[in-house]
PDB file of C-alpha atoms in Angstrom:
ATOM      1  CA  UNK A   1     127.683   8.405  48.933  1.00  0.00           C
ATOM      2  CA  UNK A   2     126.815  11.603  47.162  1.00  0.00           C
ATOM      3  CA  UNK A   3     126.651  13.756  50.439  1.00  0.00           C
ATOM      4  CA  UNK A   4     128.398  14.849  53.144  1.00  0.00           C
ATOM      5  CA  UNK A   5     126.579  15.470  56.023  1.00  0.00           C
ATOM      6  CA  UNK A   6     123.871  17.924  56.957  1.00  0.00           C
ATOM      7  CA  UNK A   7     124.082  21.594  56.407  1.00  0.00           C
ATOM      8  CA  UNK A   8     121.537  23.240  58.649  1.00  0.00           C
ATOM      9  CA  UNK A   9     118.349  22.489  60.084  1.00  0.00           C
ATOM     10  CA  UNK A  10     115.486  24.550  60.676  1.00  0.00           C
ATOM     11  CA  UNK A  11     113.837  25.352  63.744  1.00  0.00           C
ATOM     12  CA  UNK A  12     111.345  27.908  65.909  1.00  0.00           C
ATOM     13  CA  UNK A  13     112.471  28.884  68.519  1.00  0.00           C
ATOM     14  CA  UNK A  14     110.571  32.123  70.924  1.00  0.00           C
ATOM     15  CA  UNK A  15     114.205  32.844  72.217  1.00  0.00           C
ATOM     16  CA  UNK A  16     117.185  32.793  70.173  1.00  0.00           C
ATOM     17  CA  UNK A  17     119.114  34.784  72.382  1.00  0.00           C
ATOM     18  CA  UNK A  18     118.485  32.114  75.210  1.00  0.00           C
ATOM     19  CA  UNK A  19     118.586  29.272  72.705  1.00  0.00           C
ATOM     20  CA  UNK A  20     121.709  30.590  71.642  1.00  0.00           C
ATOM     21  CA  UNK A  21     123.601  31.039  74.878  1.00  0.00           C
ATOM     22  CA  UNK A  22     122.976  27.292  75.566  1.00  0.00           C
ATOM     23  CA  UNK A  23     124.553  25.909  72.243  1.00  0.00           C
ATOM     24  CA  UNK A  24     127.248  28.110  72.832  1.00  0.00           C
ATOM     25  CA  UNK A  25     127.602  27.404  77.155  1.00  0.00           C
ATOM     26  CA  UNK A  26     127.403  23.354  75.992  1.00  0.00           C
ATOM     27  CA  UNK A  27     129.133  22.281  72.673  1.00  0.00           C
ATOM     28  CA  UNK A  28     131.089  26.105  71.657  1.00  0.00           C
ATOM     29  CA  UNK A  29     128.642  26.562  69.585  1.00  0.00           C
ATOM     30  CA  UNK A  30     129.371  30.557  67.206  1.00  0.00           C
ATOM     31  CA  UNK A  31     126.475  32.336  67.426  1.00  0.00           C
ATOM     32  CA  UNK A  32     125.732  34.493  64.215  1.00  0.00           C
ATOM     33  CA  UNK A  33     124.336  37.777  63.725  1.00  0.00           C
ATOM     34  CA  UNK A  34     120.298  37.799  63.860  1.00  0.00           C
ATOM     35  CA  UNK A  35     118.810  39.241  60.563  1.00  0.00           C
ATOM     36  CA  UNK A  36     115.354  39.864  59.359  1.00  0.00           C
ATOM     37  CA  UNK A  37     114.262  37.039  57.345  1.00  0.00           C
ATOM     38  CA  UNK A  38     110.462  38.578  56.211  1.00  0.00           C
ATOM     39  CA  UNK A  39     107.615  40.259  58.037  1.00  0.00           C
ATOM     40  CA  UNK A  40     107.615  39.651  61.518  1.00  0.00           C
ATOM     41  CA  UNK A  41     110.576  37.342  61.361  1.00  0.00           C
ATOM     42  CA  UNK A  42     114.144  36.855  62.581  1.00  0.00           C
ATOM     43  CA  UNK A  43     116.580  34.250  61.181  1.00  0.00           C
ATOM     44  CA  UNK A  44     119.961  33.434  63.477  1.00  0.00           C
ATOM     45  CA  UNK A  45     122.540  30.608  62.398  1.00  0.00           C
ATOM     46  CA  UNK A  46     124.218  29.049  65.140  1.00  0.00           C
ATOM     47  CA  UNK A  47     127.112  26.832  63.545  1.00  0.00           C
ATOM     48  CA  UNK A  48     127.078  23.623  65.848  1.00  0.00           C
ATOM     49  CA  UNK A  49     130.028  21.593  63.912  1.00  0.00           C
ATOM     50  CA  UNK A  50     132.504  22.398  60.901  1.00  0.00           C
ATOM     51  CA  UNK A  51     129.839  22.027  58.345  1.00  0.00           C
ATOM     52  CA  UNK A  52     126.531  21.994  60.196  1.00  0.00           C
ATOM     53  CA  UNK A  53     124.039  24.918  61.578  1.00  0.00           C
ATOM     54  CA  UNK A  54     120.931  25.538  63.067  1.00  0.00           C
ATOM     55  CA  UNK A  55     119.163  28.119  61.465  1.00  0.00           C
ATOM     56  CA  UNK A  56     116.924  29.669  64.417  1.00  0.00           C
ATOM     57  CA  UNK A  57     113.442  31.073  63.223  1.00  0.00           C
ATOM     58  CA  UNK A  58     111.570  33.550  65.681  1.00  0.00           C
ATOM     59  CA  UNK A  59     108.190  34.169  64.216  1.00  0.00           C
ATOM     60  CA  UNK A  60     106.082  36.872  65.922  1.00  0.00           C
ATOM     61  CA  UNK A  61     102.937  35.315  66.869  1.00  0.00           C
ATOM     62  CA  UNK A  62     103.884  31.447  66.191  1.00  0.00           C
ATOM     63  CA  UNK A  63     103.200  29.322  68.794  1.00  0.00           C
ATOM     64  CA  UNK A  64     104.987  26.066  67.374  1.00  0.00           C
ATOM     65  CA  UNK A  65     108.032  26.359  69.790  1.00  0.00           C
ATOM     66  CA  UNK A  66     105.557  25.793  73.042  1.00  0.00           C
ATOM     67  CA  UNK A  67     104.427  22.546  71.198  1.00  0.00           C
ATOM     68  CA  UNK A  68     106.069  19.262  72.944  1.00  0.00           C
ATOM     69  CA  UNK A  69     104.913  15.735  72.958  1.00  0.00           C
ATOM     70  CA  UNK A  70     106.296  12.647  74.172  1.00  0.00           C
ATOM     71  CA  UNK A  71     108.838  11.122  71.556  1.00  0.00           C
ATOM     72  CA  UNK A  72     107.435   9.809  68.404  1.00  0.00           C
ATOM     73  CA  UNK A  73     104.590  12.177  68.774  1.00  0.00           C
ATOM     74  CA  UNK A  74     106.449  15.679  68.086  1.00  0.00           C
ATOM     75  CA  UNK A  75     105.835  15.524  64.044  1.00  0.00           C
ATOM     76  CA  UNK A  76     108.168  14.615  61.105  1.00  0.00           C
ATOM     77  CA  UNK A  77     111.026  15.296  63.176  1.00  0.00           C
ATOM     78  CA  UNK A  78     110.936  13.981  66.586  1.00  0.00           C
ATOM     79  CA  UNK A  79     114.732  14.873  67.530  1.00  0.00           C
ATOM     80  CA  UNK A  80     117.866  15.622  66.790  1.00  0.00           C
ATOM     81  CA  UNK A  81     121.607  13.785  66.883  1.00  0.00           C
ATOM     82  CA  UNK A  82     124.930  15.296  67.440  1.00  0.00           C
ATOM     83  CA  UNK A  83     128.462  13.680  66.573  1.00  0.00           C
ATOM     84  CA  UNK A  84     130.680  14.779  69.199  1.00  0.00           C
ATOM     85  CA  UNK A  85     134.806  14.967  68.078  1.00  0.00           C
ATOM     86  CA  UNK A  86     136.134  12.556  70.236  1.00  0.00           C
ATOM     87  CA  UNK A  87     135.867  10.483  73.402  1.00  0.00           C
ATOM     88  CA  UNK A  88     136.907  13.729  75.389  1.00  0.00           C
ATOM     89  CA  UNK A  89     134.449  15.941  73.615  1.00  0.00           C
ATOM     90  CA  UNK A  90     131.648  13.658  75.077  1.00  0.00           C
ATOM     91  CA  UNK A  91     132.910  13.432  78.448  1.00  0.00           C
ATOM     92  CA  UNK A  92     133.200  17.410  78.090  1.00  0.00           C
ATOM     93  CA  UNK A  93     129.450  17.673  77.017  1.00  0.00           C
ATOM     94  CA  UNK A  94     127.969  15.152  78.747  1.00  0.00           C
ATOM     95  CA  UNK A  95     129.338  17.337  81.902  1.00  0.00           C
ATOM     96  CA  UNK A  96     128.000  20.372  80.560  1.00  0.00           C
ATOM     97  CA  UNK A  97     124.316  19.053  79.772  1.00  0.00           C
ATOM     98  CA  UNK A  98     124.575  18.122  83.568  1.00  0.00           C
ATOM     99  CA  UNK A  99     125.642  20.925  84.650  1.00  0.00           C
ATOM    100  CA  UNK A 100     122.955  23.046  82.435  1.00  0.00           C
ATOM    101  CA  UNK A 101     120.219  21.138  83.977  1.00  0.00           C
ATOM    102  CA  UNK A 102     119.710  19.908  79.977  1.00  0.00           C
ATOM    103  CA  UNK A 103     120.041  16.195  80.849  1.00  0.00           C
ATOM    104  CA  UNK A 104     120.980  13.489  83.541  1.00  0.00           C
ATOM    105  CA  UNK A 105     124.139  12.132  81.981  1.00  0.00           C
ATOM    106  CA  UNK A 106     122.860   8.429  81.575  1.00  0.00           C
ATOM    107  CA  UNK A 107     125.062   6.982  78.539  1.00  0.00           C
ATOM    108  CA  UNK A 108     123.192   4.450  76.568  1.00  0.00           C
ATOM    109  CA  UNK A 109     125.222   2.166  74.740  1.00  0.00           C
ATOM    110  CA  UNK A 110     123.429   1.021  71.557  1.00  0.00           C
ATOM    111  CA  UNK A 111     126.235  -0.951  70.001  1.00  0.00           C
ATOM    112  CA  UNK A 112     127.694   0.730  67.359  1.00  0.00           C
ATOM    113  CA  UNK A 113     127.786   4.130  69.476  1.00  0.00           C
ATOM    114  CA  UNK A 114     127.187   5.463  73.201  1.00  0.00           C
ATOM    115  CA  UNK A 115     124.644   7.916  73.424  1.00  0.00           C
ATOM    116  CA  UNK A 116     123.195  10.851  76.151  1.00  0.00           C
ATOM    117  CA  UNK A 117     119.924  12.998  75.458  1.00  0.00           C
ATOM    118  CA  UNK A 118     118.992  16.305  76.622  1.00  0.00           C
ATOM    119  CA  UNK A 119     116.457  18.914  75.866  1.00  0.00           C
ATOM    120  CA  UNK A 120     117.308  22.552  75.315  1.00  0.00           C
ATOM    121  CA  UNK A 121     115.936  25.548  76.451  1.00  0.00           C
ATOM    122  CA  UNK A 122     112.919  25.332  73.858  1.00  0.00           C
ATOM    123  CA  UNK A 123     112.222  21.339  74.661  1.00  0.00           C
ATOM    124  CA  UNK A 124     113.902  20.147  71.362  1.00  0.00           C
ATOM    125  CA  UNK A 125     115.446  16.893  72.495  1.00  0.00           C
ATOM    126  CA  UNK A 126     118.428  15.843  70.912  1.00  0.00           C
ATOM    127  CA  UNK A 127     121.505  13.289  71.362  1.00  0.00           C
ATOM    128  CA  UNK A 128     125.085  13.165  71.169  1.00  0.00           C
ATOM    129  CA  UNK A 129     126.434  10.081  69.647  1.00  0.00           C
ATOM    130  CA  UNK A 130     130.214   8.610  70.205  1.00  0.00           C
ATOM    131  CA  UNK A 131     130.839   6.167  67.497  1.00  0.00           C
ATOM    132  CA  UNK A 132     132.480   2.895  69.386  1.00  0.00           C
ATOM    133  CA  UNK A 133     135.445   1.715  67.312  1.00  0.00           C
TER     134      UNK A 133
END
């Protein structure tokens, strides 16, 4: 394969500093400086895994980040998945998401890889995945 992984993705998001405290709280998540990033607009990277970011977009006057559908019906990108480290590292998050109120700790098991959603603070729904051996 010719890539590695993914670098960043892109979100809104009305609260970064909330947003931010959450990634940090759950998965020790570093929470960059916010810069401007153009009129009206704020840009904060929150580095989520050795090679991988969310780059946090607060728009003054965008409503995007209030949008939420059922799955499948949220646009080109419906949610996201996270690798955790290890078995531990799971265990540790899965906790954490419970604890946050950010999901109800079911672990789906769909073969290859156990699973557990949650949504944060702005409604994105995502997963972490633990490869089975």
């Amino acid at each position: 394969m010719l890539l590695e992984g993914i670098n960043h993705i892109a979100i809104i998001s009305k609260d970064v500093e909330r947003l931010g405290d959450f990634y940090r709280e759950v998965f020790d998540a570093t929470v960059g400086p916010t810069r401007d990033h153009g009129p009206g607009e704020t840009m904060t990277n929150i580095r989520i895994g050795p090679a991988t970011e969310l780059n946090v977009f607060v728009i003054n006057g965008n409503t995007e980040a209030d949008r939420q559908t059922p799955m499948w019906g949220r646009g080109r990108i419906d949610h996201i998945g996270l690798a955790a480290a290890s078995p531990a590292a799971f265990e540790t998050i899965r906790t954490r998401l419970i604890d946050a109120g950010a999901g109800d700790g079911k672990v789906n098991d769909f073969g290859r890889a156990l699973s557990t959603f949650f949504r944060d603070p702005d409604g994105l729904e995502g997963e972490v995945l633990l490869p089975k051996d």
